[in-house]
PDB file of C-alpha atoms in Angstrom:
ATOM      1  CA  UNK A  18       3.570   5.095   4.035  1.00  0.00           C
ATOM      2  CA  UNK A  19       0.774   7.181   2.461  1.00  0.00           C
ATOM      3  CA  UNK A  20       2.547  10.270   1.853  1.00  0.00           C
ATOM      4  CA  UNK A  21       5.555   7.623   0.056  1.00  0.00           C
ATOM      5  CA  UNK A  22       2.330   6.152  -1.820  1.00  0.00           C
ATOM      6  CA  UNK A  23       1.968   9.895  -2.836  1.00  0.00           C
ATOM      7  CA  UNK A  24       4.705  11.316  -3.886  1.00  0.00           C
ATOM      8  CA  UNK A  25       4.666   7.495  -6.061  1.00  0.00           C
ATOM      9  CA  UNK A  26       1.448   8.224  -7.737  1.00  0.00           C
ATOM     10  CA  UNK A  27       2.551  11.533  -8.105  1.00  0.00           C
ATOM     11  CA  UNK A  28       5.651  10.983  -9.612  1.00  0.00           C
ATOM     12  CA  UNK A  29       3.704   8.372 -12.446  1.00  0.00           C
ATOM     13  CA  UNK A  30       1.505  11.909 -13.143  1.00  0.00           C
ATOM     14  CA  UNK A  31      -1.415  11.042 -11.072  1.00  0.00           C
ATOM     15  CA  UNK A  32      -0.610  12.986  -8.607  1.00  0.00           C
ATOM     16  CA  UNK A  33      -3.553  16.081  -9.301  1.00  0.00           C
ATOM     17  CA  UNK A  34      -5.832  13.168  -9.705  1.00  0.00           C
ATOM     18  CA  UNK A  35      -5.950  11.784  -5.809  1.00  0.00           C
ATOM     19  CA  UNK A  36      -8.939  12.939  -4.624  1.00  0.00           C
ATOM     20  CA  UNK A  37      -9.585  12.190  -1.042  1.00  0.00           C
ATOM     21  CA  UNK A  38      -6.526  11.494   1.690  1.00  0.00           C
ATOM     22  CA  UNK A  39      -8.382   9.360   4.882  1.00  0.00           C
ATOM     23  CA  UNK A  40      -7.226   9.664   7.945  1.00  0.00           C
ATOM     24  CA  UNK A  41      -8.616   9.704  11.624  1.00  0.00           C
ATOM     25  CA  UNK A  42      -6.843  13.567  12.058  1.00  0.00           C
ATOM     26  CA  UNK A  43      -6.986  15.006   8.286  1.00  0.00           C
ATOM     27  CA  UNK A  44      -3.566  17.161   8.050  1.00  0.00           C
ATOM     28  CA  UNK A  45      -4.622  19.654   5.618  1.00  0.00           C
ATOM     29  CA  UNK A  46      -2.529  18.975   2.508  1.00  0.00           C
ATOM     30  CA  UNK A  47      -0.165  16.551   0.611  1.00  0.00           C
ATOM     31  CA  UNK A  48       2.634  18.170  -1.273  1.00  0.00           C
ATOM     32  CA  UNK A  49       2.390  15.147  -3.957  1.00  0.00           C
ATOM     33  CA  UNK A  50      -1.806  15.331  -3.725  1.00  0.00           C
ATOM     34  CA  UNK A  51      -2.551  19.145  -4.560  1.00  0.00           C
ATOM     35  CA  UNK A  52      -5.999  18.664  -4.766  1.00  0.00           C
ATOM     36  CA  UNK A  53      -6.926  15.861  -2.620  1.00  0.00           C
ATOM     37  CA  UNK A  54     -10.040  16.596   0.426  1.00  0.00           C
ATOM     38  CA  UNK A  55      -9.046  15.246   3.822  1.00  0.00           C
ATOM     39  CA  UNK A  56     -11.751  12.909   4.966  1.00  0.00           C
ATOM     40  CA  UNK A  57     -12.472  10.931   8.275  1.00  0.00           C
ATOM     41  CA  UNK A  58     -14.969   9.022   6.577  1.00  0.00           C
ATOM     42  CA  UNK A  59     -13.993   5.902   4.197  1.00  0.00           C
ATOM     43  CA  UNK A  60     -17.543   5.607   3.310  1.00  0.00           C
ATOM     44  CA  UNK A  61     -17.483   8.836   1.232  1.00  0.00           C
ATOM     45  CA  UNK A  62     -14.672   7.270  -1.069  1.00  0.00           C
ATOM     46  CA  UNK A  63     -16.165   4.176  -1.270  1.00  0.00           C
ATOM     47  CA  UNK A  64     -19.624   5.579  -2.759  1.00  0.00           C
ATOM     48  CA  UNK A  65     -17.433   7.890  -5.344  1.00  0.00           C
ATOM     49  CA  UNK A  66     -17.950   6.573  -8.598  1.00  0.00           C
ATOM     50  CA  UNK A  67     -15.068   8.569  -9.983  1.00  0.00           C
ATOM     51  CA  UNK A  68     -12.624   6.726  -7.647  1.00  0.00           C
ATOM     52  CA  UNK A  69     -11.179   4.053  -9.057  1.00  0.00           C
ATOM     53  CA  UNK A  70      -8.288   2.954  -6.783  1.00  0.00           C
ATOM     54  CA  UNK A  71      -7.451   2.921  -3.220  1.00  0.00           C
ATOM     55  CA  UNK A  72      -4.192   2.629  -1.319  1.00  0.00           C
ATOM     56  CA  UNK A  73      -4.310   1.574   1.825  1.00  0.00           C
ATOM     57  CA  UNK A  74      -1.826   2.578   3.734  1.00  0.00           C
ATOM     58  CA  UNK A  75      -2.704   2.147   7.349  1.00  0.00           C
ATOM     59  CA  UNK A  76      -2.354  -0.218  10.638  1.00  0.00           C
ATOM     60  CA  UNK A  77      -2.054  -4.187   9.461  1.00  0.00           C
ATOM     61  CA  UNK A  78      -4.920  -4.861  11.362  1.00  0.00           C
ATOM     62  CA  UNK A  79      -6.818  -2.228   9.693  1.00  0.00           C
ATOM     63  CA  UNK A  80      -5.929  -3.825   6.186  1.00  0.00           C
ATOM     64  CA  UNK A  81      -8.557  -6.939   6.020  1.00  0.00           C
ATOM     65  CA  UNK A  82     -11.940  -4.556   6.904  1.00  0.00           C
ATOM     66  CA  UNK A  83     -10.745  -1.724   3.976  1.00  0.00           C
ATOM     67  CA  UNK A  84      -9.668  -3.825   1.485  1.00  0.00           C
ATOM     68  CA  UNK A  85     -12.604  -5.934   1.635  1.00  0.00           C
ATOM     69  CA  UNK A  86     -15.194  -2.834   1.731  1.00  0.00           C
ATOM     70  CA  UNK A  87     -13.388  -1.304  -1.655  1.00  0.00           C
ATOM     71  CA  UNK A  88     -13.213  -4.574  -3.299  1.00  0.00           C
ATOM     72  CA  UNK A  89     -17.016  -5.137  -3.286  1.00  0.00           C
ATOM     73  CA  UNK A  90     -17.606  -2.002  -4.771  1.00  0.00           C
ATOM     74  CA  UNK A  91     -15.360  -2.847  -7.340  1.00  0.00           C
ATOM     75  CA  UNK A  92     -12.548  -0.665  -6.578  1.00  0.00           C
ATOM     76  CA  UNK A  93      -8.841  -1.448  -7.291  1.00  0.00           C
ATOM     77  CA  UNK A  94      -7.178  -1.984  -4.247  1.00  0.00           C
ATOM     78  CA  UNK A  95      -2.922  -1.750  -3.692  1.00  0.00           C
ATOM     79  CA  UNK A  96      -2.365  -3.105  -0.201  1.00  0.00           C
ATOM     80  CA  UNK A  97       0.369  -2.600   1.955  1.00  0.00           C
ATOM     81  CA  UNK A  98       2.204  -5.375   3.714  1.00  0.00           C
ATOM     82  CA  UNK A  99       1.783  -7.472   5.358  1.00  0.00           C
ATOM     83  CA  UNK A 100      -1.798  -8.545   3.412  1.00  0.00           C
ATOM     84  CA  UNK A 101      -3.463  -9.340   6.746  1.00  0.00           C
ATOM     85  CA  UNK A 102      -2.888 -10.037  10.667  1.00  0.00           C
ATOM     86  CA  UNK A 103      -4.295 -13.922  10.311  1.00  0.00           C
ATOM     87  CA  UNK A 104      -4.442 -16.327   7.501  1.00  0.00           C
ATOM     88  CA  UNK A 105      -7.950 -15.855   7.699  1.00  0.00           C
ATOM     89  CA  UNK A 106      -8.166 -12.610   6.869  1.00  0.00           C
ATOM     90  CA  UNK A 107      -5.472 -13.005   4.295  1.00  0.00           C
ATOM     91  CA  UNK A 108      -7.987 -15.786   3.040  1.00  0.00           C
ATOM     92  CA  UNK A 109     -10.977 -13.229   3.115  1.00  0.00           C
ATOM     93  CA  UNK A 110      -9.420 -10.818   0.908  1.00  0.00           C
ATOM     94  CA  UNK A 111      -8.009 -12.572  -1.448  1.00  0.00           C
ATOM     95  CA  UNK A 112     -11.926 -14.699  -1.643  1.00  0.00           C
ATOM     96  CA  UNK A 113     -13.192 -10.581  -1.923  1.00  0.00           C
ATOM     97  CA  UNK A 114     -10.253  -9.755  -4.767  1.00  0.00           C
ATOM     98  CA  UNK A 115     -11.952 -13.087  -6.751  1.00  0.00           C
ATOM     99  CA  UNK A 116     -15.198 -11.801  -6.728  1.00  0.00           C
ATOM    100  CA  UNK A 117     -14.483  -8.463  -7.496  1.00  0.00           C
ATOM    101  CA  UNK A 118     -14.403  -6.441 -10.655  1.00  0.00           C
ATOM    102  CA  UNK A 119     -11.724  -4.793  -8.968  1.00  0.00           C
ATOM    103  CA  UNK A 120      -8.010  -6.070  -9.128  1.00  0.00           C
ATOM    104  CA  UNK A 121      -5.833  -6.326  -6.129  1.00  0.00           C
ATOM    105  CA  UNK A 122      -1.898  -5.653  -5.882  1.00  0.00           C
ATOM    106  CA  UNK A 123       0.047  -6.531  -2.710  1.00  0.00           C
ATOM    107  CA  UNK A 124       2.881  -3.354  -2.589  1.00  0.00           C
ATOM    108  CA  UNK A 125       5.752  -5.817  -2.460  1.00  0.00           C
ATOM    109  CA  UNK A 126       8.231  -3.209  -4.076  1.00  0.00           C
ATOM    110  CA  UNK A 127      11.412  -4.383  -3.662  1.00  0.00           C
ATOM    111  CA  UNK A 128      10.422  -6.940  -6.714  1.00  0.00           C
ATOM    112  CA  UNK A 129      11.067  -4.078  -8.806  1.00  0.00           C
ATOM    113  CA  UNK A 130      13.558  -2.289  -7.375  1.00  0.00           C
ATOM    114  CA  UNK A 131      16.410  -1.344  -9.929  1.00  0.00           C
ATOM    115  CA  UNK A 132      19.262  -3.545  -7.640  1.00  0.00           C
ATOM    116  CA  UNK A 133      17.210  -6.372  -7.683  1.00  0.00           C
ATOM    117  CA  UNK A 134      16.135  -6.839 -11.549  1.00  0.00           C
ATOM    118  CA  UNK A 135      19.789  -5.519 -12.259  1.00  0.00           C
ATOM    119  CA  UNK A 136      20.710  -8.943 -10.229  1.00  0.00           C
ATOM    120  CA  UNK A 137      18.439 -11.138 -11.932  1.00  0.00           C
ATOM    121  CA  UNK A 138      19.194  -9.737 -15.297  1.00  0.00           C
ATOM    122  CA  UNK A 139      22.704 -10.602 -14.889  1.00  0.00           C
ATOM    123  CA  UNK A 140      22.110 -14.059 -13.216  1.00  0.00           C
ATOM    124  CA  UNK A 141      19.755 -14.636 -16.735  1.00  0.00           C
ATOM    125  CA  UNK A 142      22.620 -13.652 -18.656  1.00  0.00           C
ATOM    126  CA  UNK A 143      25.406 -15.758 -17.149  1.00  0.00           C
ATOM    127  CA  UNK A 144      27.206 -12.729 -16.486  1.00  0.00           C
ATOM    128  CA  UNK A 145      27.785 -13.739 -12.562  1.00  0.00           C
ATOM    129  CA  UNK A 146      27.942 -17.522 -13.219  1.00  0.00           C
ATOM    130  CA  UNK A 147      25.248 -20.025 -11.312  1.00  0.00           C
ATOM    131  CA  UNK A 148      24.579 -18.701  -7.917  1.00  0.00           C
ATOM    132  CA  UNK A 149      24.545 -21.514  -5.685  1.00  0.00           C
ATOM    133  CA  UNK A 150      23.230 -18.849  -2.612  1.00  0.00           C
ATOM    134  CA  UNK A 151      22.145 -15.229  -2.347  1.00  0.00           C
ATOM    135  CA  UNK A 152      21.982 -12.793   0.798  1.00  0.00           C
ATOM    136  CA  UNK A 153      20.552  -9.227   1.169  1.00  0.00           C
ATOM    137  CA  UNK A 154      19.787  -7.022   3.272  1.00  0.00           C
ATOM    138  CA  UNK A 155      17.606  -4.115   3.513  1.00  0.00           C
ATOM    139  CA  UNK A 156      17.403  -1.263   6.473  1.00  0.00           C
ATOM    140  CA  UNK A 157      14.527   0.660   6.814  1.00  0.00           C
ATOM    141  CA  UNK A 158      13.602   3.217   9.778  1.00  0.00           C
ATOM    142  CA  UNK A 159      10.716   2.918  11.904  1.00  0.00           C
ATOM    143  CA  UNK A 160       7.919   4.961  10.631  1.00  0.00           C
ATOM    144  CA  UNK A 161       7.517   8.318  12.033  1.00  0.00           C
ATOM    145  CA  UNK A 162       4.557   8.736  14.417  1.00  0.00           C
ATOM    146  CA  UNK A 163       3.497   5.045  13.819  1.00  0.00           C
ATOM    147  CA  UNK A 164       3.142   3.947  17.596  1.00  0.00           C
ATOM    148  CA  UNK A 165       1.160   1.244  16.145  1.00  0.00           C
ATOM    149  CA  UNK A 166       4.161  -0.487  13.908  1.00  0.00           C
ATOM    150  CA  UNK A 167       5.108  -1.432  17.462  1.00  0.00           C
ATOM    151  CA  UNK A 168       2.008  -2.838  19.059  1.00  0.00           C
ATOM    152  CA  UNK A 169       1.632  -7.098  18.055  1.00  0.00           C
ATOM    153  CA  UNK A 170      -1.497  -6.500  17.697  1.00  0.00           C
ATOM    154  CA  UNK A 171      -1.637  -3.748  15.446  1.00  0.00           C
ATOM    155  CA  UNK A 172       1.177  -4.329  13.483  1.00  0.00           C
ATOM    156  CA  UNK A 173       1.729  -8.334  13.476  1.00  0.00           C
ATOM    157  CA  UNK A 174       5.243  -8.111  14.403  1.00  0.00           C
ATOM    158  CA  UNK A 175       8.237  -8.159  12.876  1.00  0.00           C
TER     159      UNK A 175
END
């Protein structure tokens, strides 16, 4: 999911300005992050006053300790889902998000994906009559080298 939050940025022209890539085995390079520095260490993106927002694209259960570190120091935060493995942990980051000068965006996508707004445009416009029901469906792969997405405890579960 990182490299897709990549080549995102990148394709919005931010792409030259992602500056670190974390990661417990740093790869070397990002096509869609030229310039980015492979770190191990969170810490050293956290103290960097020139960073101003984080993606965090790892493990679910990871999600609750990172977002909560960058939120106090004010970073922006956009968090992949699911937000947390427990309600509580849900509860703590949106209670750090409140108290931060830092804003945080859950990376539900498919709320602006073109099918979807094309829908509701047409729905608005009467152009498909009332809808009295809807049904979609979306298939996804399993993420490559993500033994993790697998593991209930890791992942939460489908």
């Amino acid at each position: 999911m990182g490299r897709i939050h990549a080549a995102s940025w990148f394709q919005l022209g931010y792409g030259e300005r992602i500056k670190y890539v974390v990661g417990k085995n740093p790869r070397g390079t990002v096509e869609w992050a030229p310039y980015a520095t492979f770190v191990t260490d969170l810490d050293i993106v956290l103290r960097d006053a020139e960073v101003d927002t984080i993606s965090v694209c790892t493990p679910t259960s990871t999600h609750s300790d990172i977002a909560i570190r960058a939120l106090r120091v004010g970073k922006n935060v956009l968090l992949e889902k699911p937000i947390a493995l427990t309600l509580n942990d849900a509860l703590a980051i949106h209670a750090a998000a409140e108290s931060s000068s830092g804003i945080l965006m859950l990376a539900h996508v498919i709320r602006f994906d073109a099918g979807n707004e094309r829908v509701l445009s047409e729905v608005a416009a009467g152009t498909i009559g009332t809808p009295l029901s809807g049904r979609c469906r979306r298939m996804v792969s399993k993420p490559a080298n993500a033994n993790w997405w697998f593991n209930v405890n890791e992942s939460g579960g489908v």
